[in-house]
mmCIF file of C-alpha atoms in Angstrom:
data_model
loop_
_atom_site.group_PDB
_atom_site.id
_atom_site.type_symbol
_atom_site.label_atom_id
_atom_site.label_comp_id
_atom_site.label_asym_id
_atom_site.label_seq_id
_atom_site.Cartn_x
_atom_site.Cartn_y
_atom_site.Cartn_z
ATOM 1 C CA MET A 1 -11.916 18.304 -70.124
ATOM 2 C CA ALA A 2 -9.179 20.628 -69.014
ATOM 3 C CA HIS A 3 -8.298 20.898 -65.348
ATOM 4 C CA THR A 4 -8.930 24.436 -64.292
ATOM 5 C CA PHE A 5 -7.484 26.173 -61.295
ATOM 6 C CA MET A 6 -10.749 25.652 -59.339
ATOM 7 C CA HIS A 7 -10.735 21.893 -60.017
ATOM 8 C CA ARG A 8 -7.218 21.625 -58.659
ATOM 9 C CA VAL A 9 -8.075 23.661 -55.523
ATOM 10 C CA ASN A 10 -11.149 21.476 -54.990
ATOM 11 C CA SER A 11 -9.054 18.302 -55.307
ATOM 12 C CA LEU A 12 -6.455 19.674 -52.887
ATOM 13 C CA PHE A 13 -9.064 20.560 -50.216
ATOM 14 C CA THR A 14 -10.832 17.208 -50.629
ATOM 15 C CA PHE A 15 -7.568 15.327 -50.192
ATOM 16 C CA ALA A 16 -6.578 17.460 -47.162
ATOM 17 C CA GLY A 17 -10.011 16.959 -45.557
ATOM 18 C CA THR A 18 -9.826 13.202 -46.051
ATOM 19 C CA VAL A 19 -6.340 13.011 -44.520
ATOM 20 C CA LEU A 20 -7.438 15.177 -41.556
ATOM 21 C CA ALA A 21 -10.515 13.000 -40.945
ATOM 22 C CA GLY A 22 -8.334 9.886 -41.053
ATOM 23 C CA MET A 23 -5.905 11.396 -38.532
ATOM 24 C CA CYS A 24 -8.805 12.267 -36.208
ATOM 25 C CA VAL A 25 -10.045 8.671 -36.349
ATOM 26 C CA LEU A 26 -6.535 7.390 -35.563
ATOM 27 C CA ALA A 27 -6.188 9.835 -32.660
ATOM 28 C CA THR A 28 -9.511 8.666 -31.239
ATOM 29 C CA LEU A 29 -8.491 5.013 -31.542
ATOM 30 C CA THR A 30 -5.156 5.579 -29.787
ATOM 31 C CA ASP A 31 -7.002 7.216 -26.864
ATOM 32 C CA GLN A 32 -9.006 4.017 -26.399
ATOM 33 C CA ILE A 33 -5.858 2.060 -25.550
ATOM 34 C CA HIS A 34 -4.512 4.725 -23.158
ATOM 35 C CA THR A 35 -4.484 3.452 -19.565
ATOM 36 C CA SER A 36 -4.288 5.632 -16.494
ATOM 37 C CA ASP A 37 -3.866 5.088 -12.764
ATOM 38 C CA PRO A 38 -4.913 8.268 -10.932
ATOM 39 C CA GLN A 39 -4.221 8.498 -7.197
ATOM 40 C CA VAL A 40 -7.087 10.113 -5.282
ATOM 41 C CA SER A 41 -7.700 10.915 -1.626
ATOM 42 C CA VAL A 42 -10.596 13.057 -0.385
ATOM 43 C CA LYS A 43 -11.434 13.719 3.262
ATOM 44 C CA VAL A 44 -13.895 15.975 4.991
ATOM 45 C CA ALA A 45 -11.854 18.469 6.990
ATOM 46 C CA MET A 46 -14.793 20.102 8.736
ATOM 47 C CA VAL A 47 -18.523 20.679 8.679
ATOM 48 C CA GLU A 48 -18.567 24.470 8.998
ATOM 49 C CA ARG A 49 -22.329 24.867 9.106
ATOM 50 C CA PHE A 50 -25.171 22.400 9.116
ATOM 51 C CA MET A 51 -28.654 23.807 9.464
ATOM 52 C CA ARG A 52 -32.217 23.668 8.358
ATOM 53 C CA ILE A 53 -33.346 26.602 6.219
ATOM 54 C CA ASP A 54 -37.040 26.688 5.412
ATOM 55 C CA ARG A 55 -37.798 23.003 4.839
ATOM 56 C CA ASN A 56 -34.372 21.984 3.527
ATOM 57 C CA ASP A 57 -31.153 20.833 5.168
ATOM 58 C CA GLU A 58 -28.030 22.784 4.141
ATOM 59 C CA ALA A 59 -24.422 21.931 4.865
ATOM 60 C CA TYR A 60 -21.257 23.931 4.286
ATOM 61 C CA LEU A 61 -18.271 21.615 4.167
ATOM 62 C CA ALA A 62 -14.506 21.874 3.842
ATOM 63 C CA PHE A 63 -12.454 19.127 2.197
ATOM 64 C CA ASP A 64 -8.856 17.979 1.943
ATOM 65 C CA ILE A 65 -8.330 16.936 -1.681
ATOM 66 C CA ASP A 66 -5.147 15.172 -2.750
ATOM 67 C CA ALA A 67 -5.290 13.847 -6.311
ATOM 68 C CA ASP A 68 -2.659 13.073 -8.923
ATOM 69 C CA LEU A 69 -4.447 13.000 -12.285
ATOM 70 C CA THR A 70 -1.352 13.359 -14.478
ATOM 71 C CA SER A 71 -1.696 9.794 -15.789
ATOM 72 C CA VAL A 72 -5.156 10.658 -17.134
ATOM 73 C CA PHE A 73 -3.604 13.071 -19.649
ATOM 74 C CA SER A 74 -2.631 11.674 -23.031
ATOM 75 C CA TRP A 75 -1.300 13.493 -26.067
ATOM 76 C CA ASN A 76 -4.940 13.905 -27.221
ATOM 77 C CA THR A 77 -6.267 15.453 -23.979
ATOM 78 C CA LYS A 78 -7.402 19.062 -24.196
ATOM 79 C CA GLN A 79 -8.538 19.468 -20.578
ATOM 80 C CA LEU A 80 -10.074 17.760 -17.560
ATOM 81 C CA PHE A 81 -13.223 18.863 -15.781
ATOM 82 C CA VAL A 82 -12.814 17.702 -12.176
ATOM 83 C CA SER A 83 -15.750 17.741 -9.770
ATOM 84 C CA LEU A 84 -16.522 16.562 -6.255
ATOM 85 C CA ALA A 85 -19.984 15.267 -5.411
ATOM 86 C CA VAL A 86 -21.637 14.164 -2.197
ATOM 87 C CA GLU A 87 -23.779 11.060 -2.761
ATOM 88 C CA TYR A 88 -26.344 9.636 -0.360
ATOM 89 C CA GLU A 89 -29.591 7.710 -0.144
ATOM 90 C CA THR A 90 -32.859 8.861 1.440
ATOM 91 C CA LYS A 91 -36.277 7.282 1.830
ATOM 92 C CA ILE A 92 -37.578 9.527 -0.952
ATOM 93 C CA ASN A 93 -34.720 9.110 -3.464
ATOM 94 C CA ALA A 94 -32.561 6.031 -3.867
ATOM 95 C CA MET A 95 -29.697 8.136 -5.258
ATOM 96 C CA ASN A 96 -28.921 11.763 -4.468
ATOM 97 C CA GLN A 97 -25.849 13.342 -6.010
ATOM 98 C CA VAL A 98 -24.970 16.950 -5.194
ATOM 99 C CA SER A 99 -21.976 18.627 -6.828
ATOM 100 C CA VAL A 100 -20.145 20.723 -4.236
ATOM 101 C CA TRP A 101 -16.857 21.667 -5.975
ATOM 102 C CA ASP A 102 -15.278 21.706 -9.438
ATOM 103 C CA ARG A 103 -12.218 22.829 -11.361
ATOM 104 C CA VAL A 104 -10.964 22.830 -14.969
ATOM 105 C CA VAL A 105 -7.426 21.462 -15.437
ATOM 106 C CA GLU A 106 -5.919 22.447 -18.776
ATOM 107 C CA ARG A 107 -2.325 21.212 -18.428
ATOM 108 C CA ARG A 108 -0.703 18.021 -17.210
ATOM 109 C CA GLU A 109 1.504 20.106 -14.902
ATOM 110 C CA ASP A 110 -1.623 21.377 -13.110
ATOM 111 C CA ALA A 111 -3.145 17.909 -12.690
ATOM 112 C CA VAL A 112 -1.639 17.348 -9.246
ATOM 113 C CA LEU A 113 -4.257 18.731 -6.879
ATOM 114 C CA VAL A 114 -3.058 19.217 -3.317
ATOM 115 C CA LEU A 115 -5.820 21.275 -1.775
ATOM 116 C CA PRO A 116 -5.911 21.349 2.010
ATOM 117 C CA TYR A 117 -9.110 22.753 3.460
ATOM 118 C CA VAL A 118 -10.965 23.729 0.291
ATOM 119 C CA ARG A 119 -14.491 24.961 0.940
ATOM 120 C CA ASN A 120 -17.391 23.775 -1.152
ATOM 121 C CA LYS A 121 -18.181 26.091 -4.085
ATOM 122 C CA TYR A 122 -21.786 24.973 -4.153
ATOM 123 C CA LYS A 123 -23.715 24.306 -0.968
ATOM 124 C CA LEU A 124 -25.020 20.890 -0.121
ATOM 125 C CA VAL A 125 -28.808 21.223 -0.030
ATOM 126 C CA ASP A 126 -31.205 18.359 0.527
ATOM 127 C CA GLN A 127 -34.868 18.699 -0.372
ATOM 128 C CA GLY A 128 -36.253 18.013 3.053
ATOM 129 C CA SER A 129 -34.614 17.298 6.377
ATOM 130 C CA ASN A 130 -32.900 13.999 5.628
ATOM 131 C CA LEU A 131 -29.218 14.764 6.248
ATOM 132 C CA GLN A 132 -28.937 14.481 10.043
ATOM 133 C CA GLY A 133 -26.696 11.532 10.917
ATOM 134 C CA LEU A 134 -26.747 10.328 7.311
ATOM 135 C CA ALA A 135 -23.913 8.274 5.800
ATOM 136 C CA VAL A 136 -22.536 9.932 2.663
ATOM 137 C CA ASN A 137 -20.021 9.064 -0.051
ATOM 138 C CA LEU A 138 -17.585 11.522 -1.618
ATOM 139 C CA THR A 139 -17.009 11.013 -5.351
ATOM 140 C CA LEU A 140 -14.225 12.771 -7.229
ATOM 141 C CA GLU A 141 -15.022 12.605 -10.945
ATOM 142 C CA TRP A 142 -13.011 13.755 -13.949
ATOM 143 C CA ASN A 143 -14.303 14.216 -17.480
ATOM 144 C CA VAL A 144 -11.518 13.857 -20.045
ATOM 145 C CA MET A 145 -12.179 16.247 -22.922
ATOM 146 C CA PRO A 146 -10.044 15.248 -25.905
ATOM 147 C CA ILE A 147 -8.870 17.336 -28.822
ATOM 148 C CA THR A 148 -10.686 14.867 -31.052
ATOM 149 C CA GLY A 149 -12.942 11.986 -30.073
ATOM 150 C CA SER A 150 -15.492 11.369 -27.369
ATOM 151 C CA VAL A 151 -15.472 12.524 -23.758
ATOM 152 C CA SER A 152 -14.612 9.836 -21.212
ATOM 153 C CA VAL A 153 -15.301 9.812 -17.486
ATOM 154 C CA GLY A 154 -13.369 8.446 -14.524
ATOM 155 C CA ARG A 155 -14.256 8.525 -10.837
ATOM 156 C CA ARG A 156 -13.201 7.443 -7.376
ATOM 157 C CA THR A 157 -15.728 7.085 -4.558
ATOM 158 C CA ILE A 158 -14.662 7.355 -0.935
ATOM 159 C CA THR A 159 -17.095 5.873 1.571
ATOM 160 C CA GLY A 160 -17.442 5.876 5.323
ATOM 161 C CA PHE A 161 -18.444 9.383 6.385
ATOM 162 C CA ARG A 162 -21.463 10.449 8.365
ATOM 163 C CA LEU A 163 -22.972 13.915 8.777
ATOM 164 C CA PRO A 164 -23.535 15.156 12.362
ATOM 165 C CA GLN A 165 -26.671 14.114 14.241
ATOM 166 C CA GLU A 166 -27.359 17.700 15.328
ATOM 167 C CA TYR A 167 -27.465 20.981 13.441
ATOM 168 C CA LEU A 168 -24.398 23.211 13.797
ATOM 169 C CA ALA A 169 -24.533 26.991 13.652
ATOM 170 C CA ALA A 170 -21.746 28.879 11.940
ATOM 171 C CA ASP A 171 -18.730 29.601 14.104
ATOM 172 C CA PRO A 172 -17.786 33.234 13.321
ATOM 173 C CA SER A 173 -14.193 32.582 14.354
ATOM 174 C CA THR A 174 -13.692 30.122 11.454
ATOM 175 C CA MET A 175 -15.608 31.925 8.717
ATOM 176 C CA GLY A 176 -13.413 33.581 6.106
ATOM 177 C CA ILE A 177 -10.194 32.503 7.803
ATOM 178 C CA PRO A 178 -7.877 29.880 6.307
ATOM 179 C CA HIS A 179 -7.906 26.635 8.261
ATOM 180 C CA THR A 180 -4.979 25.816 10.514
ATOM 181 C CA ARG A 181 -4.466 22.319 11.786
ATOM 182 C CA ALA A 182 -3.394 23.659 15.182
ATOM 183 C CA GLY A 183 -6.934 24.845 15.906
ATOM 184 C CA GLY A 184 -9.711 22.565 17.062
ATOM 185 C CA ARG A 185 -11.960 20.749 14.620
ATOM 186 C CA ARG A 186 -15.453 21.600 15.670
ATOM 187 C CA GLY A 187 -18.201 19.644 13.982
ATOM 188 C CA GLY A 188 -16.098 17.367 11.830
ATOM 189 C CA MET A 189 -17.674 14.411 10.077
ATOM 190 C CA LYS A 190 -17.328 11.113 11.826
ATOM 191 C CA HIS A 191 -15.547 8.313 10.025
ATOM 192 C CA MET A 192 -17.521 5.085 10.184
ATOM 193 C CA SER A 193 -15.562 1.964 11.105
#
């Protein structure tokens, strides 16, 4: 049987597809041996508002985020999805996790996050009135999205913070104005010893 032009094109594409699939498998395997050591620090700068609306507690927080995630990037990393969650326990739910901030990092050069006084993108809402005086954890999580392979997740949890015992109304003097360290810190979270 003579090899026609179409047979040769088919053989070429089959060979190219096989080589590409093999390279993807190798790329995925090399990502499994990649080790990283991210440096993460998250602090609550201020509780701007803490109130009960209808039957739910709501808190508006500001954070100081200092994270160096450059070591998380490998040659196979497309982007990182970085998020900050507030985690706490109540009598009703053993584990509550509320995402309050996120960001997509597409380049290694942008993976150093030095964010003083960043406000939460998404409000902290508890179903019920369980937040007063409650101990909470702050968890910075990053999802590593590779060019090829499976998504992996890393996280750092910072413990030892407690929400105020009393509700705080919004202070109009601090709303919409960038935070300055010279000013007072009304309503900040208390660090537990």
